[in-house]
mmCIF file of C-alpha atoms in Angstrom:
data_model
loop_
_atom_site.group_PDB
_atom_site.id
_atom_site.type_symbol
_atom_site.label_atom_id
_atom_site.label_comp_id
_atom_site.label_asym_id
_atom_site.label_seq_id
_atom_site.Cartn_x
_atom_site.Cartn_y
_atom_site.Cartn_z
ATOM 1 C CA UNK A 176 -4.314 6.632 17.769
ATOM 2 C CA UNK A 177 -0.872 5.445 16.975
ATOM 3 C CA UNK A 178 0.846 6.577 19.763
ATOM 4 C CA UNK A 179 -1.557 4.682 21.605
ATOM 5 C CA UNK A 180 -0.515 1.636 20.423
ATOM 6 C CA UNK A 181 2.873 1.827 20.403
ATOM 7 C CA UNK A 182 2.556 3.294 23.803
ATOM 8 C CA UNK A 183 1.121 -0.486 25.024
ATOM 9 C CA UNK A 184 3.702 -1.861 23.090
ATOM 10 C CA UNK A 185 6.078 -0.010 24.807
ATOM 11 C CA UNK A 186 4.510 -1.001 28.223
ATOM 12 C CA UNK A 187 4.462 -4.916 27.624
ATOM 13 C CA UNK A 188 8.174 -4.778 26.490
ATOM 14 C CA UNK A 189 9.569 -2.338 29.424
ATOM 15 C CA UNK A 190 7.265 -3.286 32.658
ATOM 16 C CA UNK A 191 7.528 -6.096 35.214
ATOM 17 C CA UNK A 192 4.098 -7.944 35.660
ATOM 18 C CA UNK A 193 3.389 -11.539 34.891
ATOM 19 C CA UNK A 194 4.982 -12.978 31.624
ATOM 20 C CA UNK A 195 0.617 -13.788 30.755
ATOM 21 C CA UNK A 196 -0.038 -10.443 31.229
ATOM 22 C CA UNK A 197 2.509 -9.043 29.117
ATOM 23 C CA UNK A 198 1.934 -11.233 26.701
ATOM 24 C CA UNK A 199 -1.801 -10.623 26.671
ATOM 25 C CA UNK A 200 -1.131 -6.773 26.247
ATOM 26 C CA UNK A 201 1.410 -7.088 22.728
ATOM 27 C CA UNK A 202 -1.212 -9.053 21.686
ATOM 28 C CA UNK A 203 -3.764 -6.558 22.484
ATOM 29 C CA UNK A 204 -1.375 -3.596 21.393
ATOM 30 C CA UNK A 205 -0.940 -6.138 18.103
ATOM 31 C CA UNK A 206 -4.396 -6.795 17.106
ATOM 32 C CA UNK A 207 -4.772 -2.670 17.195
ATOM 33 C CA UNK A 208 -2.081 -1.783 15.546
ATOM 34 C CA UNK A 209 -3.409 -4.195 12.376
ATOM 35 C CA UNK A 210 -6.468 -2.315 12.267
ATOM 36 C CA UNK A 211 -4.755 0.853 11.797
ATOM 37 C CA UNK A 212 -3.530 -0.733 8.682
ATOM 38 C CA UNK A 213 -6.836 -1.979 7.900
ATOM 39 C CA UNK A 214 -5.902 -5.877 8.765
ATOM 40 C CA UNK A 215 -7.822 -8.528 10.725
ATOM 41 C CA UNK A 216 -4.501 -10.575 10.806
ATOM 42 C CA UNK A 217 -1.063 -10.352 9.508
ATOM 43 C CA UNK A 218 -1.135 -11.959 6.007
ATOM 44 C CA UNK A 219 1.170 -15.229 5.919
ATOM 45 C CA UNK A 220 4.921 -14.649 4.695
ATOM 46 C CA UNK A 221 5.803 -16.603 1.442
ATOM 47 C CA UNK A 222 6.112 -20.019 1.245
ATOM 48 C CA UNK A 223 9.575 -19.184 -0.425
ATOM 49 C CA UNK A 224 11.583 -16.348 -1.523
ATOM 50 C CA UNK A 225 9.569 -14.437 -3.546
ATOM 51 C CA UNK A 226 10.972 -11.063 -5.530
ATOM 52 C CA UNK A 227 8.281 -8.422 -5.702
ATOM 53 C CA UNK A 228 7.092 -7.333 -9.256
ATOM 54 C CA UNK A 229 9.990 -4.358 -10.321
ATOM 55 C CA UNK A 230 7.091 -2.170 -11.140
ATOM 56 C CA UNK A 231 6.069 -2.247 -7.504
ATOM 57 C CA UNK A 232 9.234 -1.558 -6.250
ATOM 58 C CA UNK A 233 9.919 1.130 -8.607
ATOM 59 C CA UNK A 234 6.453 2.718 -7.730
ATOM 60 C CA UNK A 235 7.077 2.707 -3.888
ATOM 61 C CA UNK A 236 10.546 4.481 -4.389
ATOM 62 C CA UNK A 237 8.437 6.634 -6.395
ATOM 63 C CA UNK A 238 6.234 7.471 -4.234
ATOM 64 C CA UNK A 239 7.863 7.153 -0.962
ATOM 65 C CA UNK A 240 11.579 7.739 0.665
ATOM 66 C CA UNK A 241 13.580 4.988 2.431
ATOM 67 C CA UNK A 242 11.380 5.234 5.697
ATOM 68 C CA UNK A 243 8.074 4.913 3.625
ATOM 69 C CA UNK A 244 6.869 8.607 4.112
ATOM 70 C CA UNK A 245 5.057 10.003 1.158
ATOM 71 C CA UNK A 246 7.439 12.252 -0.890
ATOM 72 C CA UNK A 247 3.426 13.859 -2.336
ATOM 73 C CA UNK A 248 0.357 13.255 -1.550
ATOM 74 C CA UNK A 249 -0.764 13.690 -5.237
ATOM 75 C CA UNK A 250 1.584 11.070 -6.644
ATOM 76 C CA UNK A 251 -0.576 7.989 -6.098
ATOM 77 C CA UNK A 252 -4.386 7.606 -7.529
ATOM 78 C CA UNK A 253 -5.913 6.129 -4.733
ATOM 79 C CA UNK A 254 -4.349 4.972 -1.513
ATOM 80 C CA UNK A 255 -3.916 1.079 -2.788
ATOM 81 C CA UNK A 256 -2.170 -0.273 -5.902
ATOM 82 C CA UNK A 257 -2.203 -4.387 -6.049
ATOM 83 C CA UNK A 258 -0.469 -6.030 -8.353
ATOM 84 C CA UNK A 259 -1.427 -9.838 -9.844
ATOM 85 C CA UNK A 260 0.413 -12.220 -11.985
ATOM 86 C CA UNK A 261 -0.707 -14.002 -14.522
ATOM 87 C CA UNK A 262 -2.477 -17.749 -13.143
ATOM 88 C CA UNK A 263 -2.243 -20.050 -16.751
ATOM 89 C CA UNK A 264 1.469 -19.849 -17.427
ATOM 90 C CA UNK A 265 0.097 -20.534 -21.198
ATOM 91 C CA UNK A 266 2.162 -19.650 -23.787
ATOM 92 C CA UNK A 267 -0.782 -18.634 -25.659
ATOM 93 C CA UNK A 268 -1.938 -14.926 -24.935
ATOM 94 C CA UNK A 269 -4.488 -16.065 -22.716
ATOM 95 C CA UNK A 270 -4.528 -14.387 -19.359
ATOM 96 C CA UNK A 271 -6.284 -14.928 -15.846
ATOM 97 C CA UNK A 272 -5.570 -13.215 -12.779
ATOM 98 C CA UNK A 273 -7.213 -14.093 -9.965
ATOM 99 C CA UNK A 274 -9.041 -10.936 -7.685
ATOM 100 C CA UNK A 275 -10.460 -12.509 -4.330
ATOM 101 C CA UNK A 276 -8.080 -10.143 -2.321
ATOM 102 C CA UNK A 277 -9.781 -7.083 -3.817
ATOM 103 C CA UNK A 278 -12.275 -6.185 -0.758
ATOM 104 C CA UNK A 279 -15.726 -5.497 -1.534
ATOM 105 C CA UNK A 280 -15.373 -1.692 -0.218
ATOM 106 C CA UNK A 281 -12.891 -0.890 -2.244
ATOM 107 C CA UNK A 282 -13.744 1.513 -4.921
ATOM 108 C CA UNK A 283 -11.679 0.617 -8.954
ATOM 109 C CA UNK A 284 -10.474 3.471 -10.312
ATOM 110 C CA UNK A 285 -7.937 2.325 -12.796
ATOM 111 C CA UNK A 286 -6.841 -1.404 -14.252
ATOM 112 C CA UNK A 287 -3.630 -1.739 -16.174
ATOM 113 C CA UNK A 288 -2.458 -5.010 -18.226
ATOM 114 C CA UNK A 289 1.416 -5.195 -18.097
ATOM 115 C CA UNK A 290 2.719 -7.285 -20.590
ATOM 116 C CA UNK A 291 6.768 -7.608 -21.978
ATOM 117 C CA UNK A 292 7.342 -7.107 -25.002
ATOM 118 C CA UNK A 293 9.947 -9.447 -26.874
ATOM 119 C CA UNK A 294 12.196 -8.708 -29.417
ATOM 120 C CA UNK A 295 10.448 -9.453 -32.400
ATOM 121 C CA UNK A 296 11.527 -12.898 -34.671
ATOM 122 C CA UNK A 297 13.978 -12.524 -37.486
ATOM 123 C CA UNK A 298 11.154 -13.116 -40.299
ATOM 124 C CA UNK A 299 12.288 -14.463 -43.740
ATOM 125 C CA UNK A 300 11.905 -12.927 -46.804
ATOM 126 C CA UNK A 301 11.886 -9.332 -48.344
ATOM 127 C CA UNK A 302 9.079 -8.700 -46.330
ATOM 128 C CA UNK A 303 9.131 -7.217 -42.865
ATOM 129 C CA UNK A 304 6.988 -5.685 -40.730
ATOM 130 C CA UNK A 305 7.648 -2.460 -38.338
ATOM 131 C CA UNK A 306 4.400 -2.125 -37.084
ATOM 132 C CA UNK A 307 1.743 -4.483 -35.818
ATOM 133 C CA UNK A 308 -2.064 -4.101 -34.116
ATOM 134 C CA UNK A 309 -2.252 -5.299 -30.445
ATOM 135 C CA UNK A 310 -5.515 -6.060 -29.244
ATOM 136 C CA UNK A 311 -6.956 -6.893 -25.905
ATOM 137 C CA UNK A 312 -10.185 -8.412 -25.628
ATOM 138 C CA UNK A 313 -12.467 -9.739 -22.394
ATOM 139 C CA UNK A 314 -12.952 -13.329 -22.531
ATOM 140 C CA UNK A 315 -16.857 -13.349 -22.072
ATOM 141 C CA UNK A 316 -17.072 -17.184 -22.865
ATOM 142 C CA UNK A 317 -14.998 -19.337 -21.796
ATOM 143 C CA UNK A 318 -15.193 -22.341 -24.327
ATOM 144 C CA UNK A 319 -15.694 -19.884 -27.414
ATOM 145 C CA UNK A 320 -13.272 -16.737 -26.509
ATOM 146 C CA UNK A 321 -12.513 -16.604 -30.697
ATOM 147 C CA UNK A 322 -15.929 -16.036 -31.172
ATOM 148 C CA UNK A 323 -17.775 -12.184 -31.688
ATOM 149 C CA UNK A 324 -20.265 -12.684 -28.762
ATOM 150 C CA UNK A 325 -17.452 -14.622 -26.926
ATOM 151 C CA UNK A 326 -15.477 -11.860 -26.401
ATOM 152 C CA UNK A 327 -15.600 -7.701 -25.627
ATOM 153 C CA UNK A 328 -12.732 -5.540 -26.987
ATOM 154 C CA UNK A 329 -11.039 -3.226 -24.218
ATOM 155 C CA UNK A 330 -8.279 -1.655 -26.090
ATOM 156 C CA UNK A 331 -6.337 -1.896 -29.237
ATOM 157 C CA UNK A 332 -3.239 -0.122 -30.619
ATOM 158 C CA UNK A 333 -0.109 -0.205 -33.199
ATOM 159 C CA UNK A 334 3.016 -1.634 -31.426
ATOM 160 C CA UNK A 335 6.303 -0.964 -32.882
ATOM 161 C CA UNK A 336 8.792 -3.850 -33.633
ATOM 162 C CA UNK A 337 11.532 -2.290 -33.412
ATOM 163 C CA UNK A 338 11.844 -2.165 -29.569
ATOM 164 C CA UNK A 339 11.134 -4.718 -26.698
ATOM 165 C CA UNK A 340 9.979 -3.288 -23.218
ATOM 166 C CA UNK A 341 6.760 -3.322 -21.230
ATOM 167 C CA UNK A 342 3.141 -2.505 -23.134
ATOM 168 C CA UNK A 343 0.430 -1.130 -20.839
ATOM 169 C CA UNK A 344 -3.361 -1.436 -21.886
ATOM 170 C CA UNK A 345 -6.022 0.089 -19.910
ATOM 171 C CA UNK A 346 -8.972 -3.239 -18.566
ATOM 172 C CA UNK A 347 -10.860 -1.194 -16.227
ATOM 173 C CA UNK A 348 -14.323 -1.745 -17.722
ATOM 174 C CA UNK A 349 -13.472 -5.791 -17.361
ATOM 175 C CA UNK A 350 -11.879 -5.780 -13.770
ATOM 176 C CA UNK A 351 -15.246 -3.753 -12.421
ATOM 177 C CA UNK A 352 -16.959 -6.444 -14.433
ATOM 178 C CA UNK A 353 -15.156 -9.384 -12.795
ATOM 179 C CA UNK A 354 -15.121 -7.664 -8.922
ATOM 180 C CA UNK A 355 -18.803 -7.570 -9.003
ATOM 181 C CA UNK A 356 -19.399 -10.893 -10.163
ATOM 182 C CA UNK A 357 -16.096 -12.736 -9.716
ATOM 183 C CA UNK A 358 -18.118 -15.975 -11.796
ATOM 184 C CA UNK A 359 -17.507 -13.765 -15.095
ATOM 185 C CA UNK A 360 -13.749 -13.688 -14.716
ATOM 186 C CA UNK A 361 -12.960 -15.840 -17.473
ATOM 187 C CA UNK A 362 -9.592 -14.109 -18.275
ATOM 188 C CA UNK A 363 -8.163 -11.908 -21.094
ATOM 189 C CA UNK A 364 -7.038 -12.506 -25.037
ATOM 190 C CA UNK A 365 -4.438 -10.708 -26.807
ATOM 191 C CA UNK A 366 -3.905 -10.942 -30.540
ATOM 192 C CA UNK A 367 -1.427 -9.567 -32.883
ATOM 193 C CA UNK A 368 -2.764 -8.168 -36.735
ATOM 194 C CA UNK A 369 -1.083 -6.627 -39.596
ATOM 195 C CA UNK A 370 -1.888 -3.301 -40.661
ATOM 196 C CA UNK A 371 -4.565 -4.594 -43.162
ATOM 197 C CA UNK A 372 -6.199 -6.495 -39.887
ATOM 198 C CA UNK A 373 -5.463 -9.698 -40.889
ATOM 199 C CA UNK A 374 -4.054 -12.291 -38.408
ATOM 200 C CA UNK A 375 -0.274 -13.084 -38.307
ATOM 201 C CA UNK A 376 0.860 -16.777 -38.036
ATOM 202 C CA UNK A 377 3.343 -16.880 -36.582
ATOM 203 C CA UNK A 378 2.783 -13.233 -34.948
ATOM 204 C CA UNK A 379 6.302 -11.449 -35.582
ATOM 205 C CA UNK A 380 5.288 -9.709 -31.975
ATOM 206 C CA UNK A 381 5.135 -12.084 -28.695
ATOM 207 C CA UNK A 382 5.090 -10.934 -24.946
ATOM 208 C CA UNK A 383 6.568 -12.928 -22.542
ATOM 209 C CA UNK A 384 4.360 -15.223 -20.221
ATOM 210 C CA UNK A 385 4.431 -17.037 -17.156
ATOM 211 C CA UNK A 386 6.350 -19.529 -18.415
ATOM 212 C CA UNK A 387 9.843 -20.117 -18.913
ATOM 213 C CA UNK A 388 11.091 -16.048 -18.677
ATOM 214 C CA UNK A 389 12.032 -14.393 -15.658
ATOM 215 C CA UNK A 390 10.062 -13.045 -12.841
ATOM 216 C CA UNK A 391 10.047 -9.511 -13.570
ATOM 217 C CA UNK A 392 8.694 -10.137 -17.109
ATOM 218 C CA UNK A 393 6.080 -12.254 -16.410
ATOM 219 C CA UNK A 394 2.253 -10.931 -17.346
ATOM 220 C CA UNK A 395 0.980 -8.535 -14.535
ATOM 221 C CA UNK A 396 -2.352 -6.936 -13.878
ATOM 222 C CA UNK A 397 -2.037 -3.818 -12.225
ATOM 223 C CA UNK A 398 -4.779 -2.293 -9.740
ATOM 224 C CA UNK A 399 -5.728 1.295 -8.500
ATOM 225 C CA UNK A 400 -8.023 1.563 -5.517
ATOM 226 C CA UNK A 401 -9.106 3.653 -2.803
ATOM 227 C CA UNK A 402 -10.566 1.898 0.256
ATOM 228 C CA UNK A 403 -12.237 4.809 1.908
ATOM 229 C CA UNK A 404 -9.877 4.819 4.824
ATOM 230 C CA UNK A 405 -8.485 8.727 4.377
ATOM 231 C CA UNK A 406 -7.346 10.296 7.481
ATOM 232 C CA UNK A 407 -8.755 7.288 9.575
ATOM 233 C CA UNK A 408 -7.990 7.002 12.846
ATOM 234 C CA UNK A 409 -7.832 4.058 15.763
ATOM 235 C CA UNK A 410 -9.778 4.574 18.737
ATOM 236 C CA UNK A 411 -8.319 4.249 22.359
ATOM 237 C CA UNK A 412 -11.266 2.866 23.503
ATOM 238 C CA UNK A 413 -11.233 -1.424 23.751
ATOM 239 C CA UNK A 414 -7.880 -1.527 26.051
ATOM 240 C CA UNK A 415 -8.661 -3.363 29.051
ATOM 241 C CA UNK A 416 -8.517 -0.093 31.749
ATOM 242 C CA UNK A 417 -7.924 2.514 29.078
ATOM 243 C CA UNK A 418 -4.115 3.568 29.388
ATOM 244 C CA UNK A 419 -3.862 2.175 33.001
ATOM 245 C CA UNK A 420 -3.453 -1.163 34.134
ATOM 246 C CA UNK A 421 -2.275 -2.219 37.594
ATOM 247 C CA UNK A 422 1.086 -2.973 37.916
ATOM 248 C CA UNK A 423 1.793 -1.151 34.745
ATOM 249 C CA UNK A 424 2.458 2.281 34.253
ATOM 250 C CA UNK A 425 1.871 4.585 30.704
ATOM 251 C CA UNK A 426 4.810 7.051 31.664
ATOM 252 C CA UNK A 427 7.155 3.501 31.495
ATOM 253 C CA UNK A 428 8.178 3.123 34.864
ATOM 254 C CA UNK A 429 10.236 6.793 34.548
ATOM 255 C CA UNK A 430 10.872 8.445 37.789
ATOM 256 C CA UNK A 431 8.083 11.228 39.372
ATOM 257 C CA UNK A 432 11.867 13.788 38.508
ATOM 258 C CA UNK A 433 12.058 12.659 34.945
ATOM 259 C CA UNK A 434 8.678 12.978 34.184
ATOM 260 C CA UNK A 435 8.637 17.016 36.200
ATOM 261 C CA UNK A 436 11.731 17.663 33.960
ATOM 262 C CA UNK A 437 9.739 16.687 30.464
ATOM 263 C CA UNK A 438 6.792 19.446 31.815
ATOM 264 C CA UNK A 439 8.995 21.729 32.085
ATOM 265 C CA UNK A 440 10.239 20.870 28.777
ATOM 266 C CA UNK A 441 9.170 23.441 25.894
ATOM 267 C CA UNK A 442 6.581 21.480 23.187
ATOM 268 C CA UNK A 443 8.646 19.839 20.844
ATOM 269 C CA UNK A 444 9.397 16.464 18.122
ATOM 270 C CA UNK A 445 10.879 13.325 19.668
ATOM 271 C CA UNK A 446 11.809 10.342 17.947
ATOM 272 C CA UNK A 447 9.533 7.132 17.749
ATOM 273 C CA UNK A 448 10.980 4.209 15.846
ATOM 274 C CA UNK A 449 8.133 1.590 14.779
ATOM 275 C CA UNK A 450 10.243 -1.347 13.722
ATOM 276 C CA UNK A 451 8.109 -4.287 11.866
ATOM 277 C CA UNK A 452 11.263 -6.583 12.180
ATOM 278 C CA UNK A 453 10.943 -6.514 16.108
ATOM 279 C CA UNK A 454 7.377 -6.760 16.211
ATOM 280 C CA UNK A 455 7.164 -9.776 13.869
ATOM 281 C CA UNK A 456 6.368 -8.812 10.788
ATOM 282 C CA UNK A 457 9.536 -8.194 8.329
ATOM 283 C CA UNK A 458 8.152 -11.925 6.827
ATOM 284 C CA UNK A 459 5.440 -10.175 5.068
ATOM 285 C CA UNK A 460 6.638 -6.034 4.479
ATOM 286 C CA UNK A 461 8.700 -5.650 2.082
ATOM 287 C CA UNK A 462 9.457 -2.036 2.613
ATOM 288 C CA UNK A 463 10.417 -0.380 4.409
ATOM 289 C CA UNK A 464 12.161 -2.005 7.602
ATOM 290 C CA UNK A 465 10.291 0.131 10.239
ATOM 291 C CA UNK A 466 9.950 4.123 10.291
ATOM 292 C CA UNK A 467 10.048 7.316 12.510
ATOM 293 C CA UNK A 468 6.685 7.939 13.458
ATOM 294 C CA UNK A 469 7.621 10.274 15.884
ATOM 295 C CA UNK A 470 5.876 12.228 19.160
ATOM 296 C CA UNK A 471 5.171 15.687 20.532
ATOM 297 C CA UNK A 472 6.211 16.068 24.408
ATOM 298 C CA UNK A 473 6.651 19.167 26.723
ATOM 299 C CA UNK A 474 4.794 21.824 28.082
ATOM 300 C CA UNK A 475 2.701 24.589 26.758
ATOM 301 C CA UNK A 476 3.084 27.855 29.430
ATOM 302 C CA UNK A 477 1.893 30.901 29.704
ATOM 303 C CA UNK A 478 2.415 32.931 27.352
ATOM 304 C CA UNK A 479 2.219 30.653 24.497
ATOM 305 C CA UNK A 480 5.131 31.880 22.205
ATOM 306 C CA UNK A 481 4.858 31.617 17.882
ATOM 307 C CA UNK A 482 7.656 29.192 18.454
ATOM 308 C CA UNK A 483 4.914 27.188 20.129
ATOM 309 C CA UNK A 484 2.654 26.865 16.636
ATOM 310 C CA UNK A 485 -0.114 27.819 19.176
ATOM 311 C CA UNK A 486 -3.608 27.814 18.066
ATOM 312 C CA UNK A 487 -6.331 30.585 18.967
ATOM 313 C CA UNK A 488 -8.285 28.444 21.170
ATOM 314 C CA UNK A 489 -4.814 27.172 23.105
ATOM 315 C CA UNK A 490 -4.123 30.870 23.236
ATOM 316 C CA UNK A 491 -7.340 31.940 25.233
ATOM 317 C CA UNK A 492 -7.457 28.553 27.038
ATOM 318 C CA UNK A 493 -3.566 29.723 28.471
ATOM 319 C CA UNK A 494 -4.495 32.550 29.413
ATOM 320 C CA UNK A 495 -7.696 31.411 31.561
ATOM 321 C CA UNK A 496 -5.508 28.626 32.587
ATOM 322 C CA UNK A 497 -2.657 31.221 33.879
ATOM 323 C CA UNK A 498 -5.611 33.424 35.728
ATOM 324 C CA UNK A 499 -7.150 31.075 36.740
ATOM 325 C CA UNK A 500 -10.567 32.601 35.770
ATOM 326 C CA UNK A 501 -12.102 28.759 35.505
ATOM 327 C CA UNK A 502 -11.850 26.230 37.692
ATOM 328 C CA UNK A 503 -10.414 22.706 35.922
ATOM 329 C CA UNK A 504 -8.908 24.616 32.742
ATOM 330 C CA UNK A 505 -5.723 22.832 32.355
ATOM 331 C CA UNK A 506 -2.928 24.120 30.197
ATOM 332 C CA UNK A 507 -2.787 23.431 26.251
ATOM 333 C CA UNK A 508 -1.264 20.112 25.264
ATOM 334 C CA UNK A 509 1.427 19.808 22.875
ATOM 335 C CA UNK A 510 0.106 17.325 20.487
ATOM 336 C CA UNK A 511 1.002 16.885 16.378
ATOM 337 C CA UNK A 512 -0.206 19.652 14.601
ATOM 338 C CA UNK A 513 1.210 18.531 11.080
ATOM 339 C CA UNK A 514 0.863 14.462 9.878
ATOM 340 C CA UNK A 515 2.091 12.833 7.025
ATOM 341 C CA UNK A 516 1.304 9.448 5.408
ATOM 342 C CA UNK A 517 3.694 6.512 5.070
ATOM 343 C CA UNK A 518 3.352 3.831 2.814
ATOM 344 C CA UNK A 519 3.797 -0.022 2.839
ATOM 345 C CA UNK A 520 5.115 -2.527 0.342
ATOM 346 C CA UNK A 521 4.191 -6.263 1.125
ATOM 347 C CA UNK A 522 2.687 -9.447 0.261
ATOM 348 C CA UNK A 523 -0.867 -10.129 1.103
ATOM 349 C CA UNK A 524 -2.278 -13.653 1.372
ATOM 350 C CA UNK A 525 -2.318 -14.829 -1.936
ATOM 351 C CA UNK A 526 0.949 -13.529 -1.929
ATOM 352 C CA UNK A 527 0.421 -10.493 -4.440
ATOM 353 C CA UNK A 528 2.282 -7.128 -3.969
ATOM 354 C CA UNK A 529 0.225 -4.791 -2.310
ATOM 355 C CA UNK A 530 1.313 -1.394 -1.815
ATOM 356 C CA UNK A 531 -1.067 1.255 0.306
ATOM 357 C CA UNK A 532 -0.821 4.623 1.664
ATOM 358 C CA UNK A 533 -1.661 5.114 5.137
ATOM 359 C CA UNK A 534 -2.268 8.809 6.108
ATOM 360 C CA UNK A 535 -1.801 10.675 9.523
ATOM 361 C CA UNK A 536 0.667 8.094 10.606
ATOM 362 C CA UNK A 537 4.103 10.883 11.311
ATOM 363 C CA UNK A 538 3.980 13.286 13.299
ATOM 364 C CA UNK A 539 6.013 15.872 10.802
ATOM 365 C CA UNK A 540 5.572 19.143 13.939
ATOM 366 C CA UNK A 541 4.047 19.411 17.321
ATOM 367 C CA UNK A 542 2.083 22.839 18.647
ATOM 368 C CA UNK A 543 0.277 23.523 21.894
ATOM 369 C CA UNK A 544 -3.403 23.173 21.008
#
């Protein structure tokens, strides 16, 4: 679980054995905290400054509040959206993105091509155009992608030149295509027709590319997935001794008073600040900073009150507990009985924007159960 880990975090920073032996232990508490976000290793910062796509930031602060918690669960298709920029900074309308980082269990739900759309040339002439046919096609061959059999149309529509501003076209069938075998990734086309479908030269209509326009315009594919990690949870198990280590102890070196006086404590929320900046990795999340994962502590006594969120079984188990009717029946524990998902903005190795939902990481109430 969570706690766990931050728990052995919270041991190697506050106890007094070796230097080795703390170190070994926030490495240990490390290496599990990754794989609750589904990491073998922290990706590498950038190599330089690096502003995330706007879209990205827009959709975390869409889906998320300042501390990463999800405002709904139903905002987000999926529990990962990655983002990719375009790889032939071409001013043609060719486009390549490149999608080793997707992980072979993760499922594609939905593929979005984000291009900019410029303001449209001053044209000379009586003739003007307010309305133009954008087409996307798969690139099937690479050498012949103006060809029929070269190339597989994914979605057309009439475009408006009267406005500039982002133009979204649905490229699921082609990313599927491309994750399975990632050989058949030869990239997209876009052209621009008139209304009667013939080809414009110059096109009135160009989006911006990689090339020589800002950051936040450049070409983008956008990716929906769901990695089949709902509700997943970290087991304790694989900590050298469990919770207990000589010379270390899980209740922080507290006195045997402090730790009577939180028993006799009623079950309640207690702050628990998980801050990426102080465990090394602000280089790589972009949002948010750290969050309040929070924990349940106190007691659970007999009688369990409704204050207490008390389940049925906690209810009975009190009361055997209280009359001792069963020998080694301890009392309920107060543990989270209410979680809510947070989610992460950051770069992954190839330095994409990656943003994914993580459930049952804050404890949002605590009941005796």
């Amino acid at each position: 679980m969570l706690g766990t880990v931050l728990l052995l975090l919270a041991v190697a920073k506050t106890a007094c054995p070796s230097p080795a032996s703390v170190a070994s232990w926030r490495a240990e508490a490390l290496k599990k905290l990754l794989e609750v976000f589904g990491m073998e290793d922290p990706p590498a910062p950038p190599t330089h400054f690096k502003q995330p796509p706007q879209y990205m930031v827009d959709l975390f602060n869409t889906v998320a509040n300042a501390d990463g918690v999800t405002k709904n669960p139903d905002i987000l298709e999926g529990n990962t959206v990655r983002s990719f920029l375009d790889k032939t900074h071409s001013e043609e309308m060719r486009f390549l993105f490149v999608l080793s980082s997707v992980a072979k269990n993760e499922k594609i739900l939905t593929a979005e091509l984000h291009l900019f759309r410029l303001w449209p040339r001053v044209t000379d002439g009586p003739k003007r155009h307010h309305f133009c046919q954008v087409s996307v096609y798969q690139v099937l061959e690479k050498d012949k992608p103006d060809t029929p059999e070269g190339k597989k149309l994914l979605a057309a529509r009439l475009v408006s030149l009267q406005t500039s501003g982002w133009e979204v076209f649905g490229i699921t069938p082609a990313v599927r295509d491309w994750t399975e075998d990632e050989s058949s990734n030869h990239g997209l086309l876009v052209t621009v027709q008139g209304l009667g479908g013939s080809l414009l030269d110059p096109p009135p209509l160009q989006f911006a590319s990689g090339r020589g326009h800002h950051e936040s315009k450049k070409p983008m594919l956008v990716l929906f997935t769901d990695d089949g990690r709902r509700g997943a949870s970290l087991p304790t198990a694989g900590f050298p001794g469990g919770l207990h280590t000589p010379g270390m102890t899980p209740l922080l070196g507290r006195s045997r008073s402090t730790r009577s006086l939180d028993r006799l404590q009623p079950c309640q929320r207690h702050p628990l600040s998980v801050d990426f900046e102080e465990i090394g990795w602000s280089g790589w999340i972009i949002s948010p900073r750290g969050y309040n994962a929070f924990h349940c502590k106190g007691s659970c006594p007999f009688p369990l009150g409704e204050n207490m969120r008390p389940t049925n079984h906690a209810t009975v188990q009190s009361i055997i507990n209280a009359l001792k009717l069963s020998e080694g029946v301890s009392s309920p524990c107060c543990v989270p009985d209410k979680l809510h998902s947070i989610n992460l903005l950051y770069f992954d190795d190839d330095e994409n924007v990656v943003l994914k939902q993580y459930d049952d990481m804050v404890a949002g109430s605590c009941g005796c159960h």
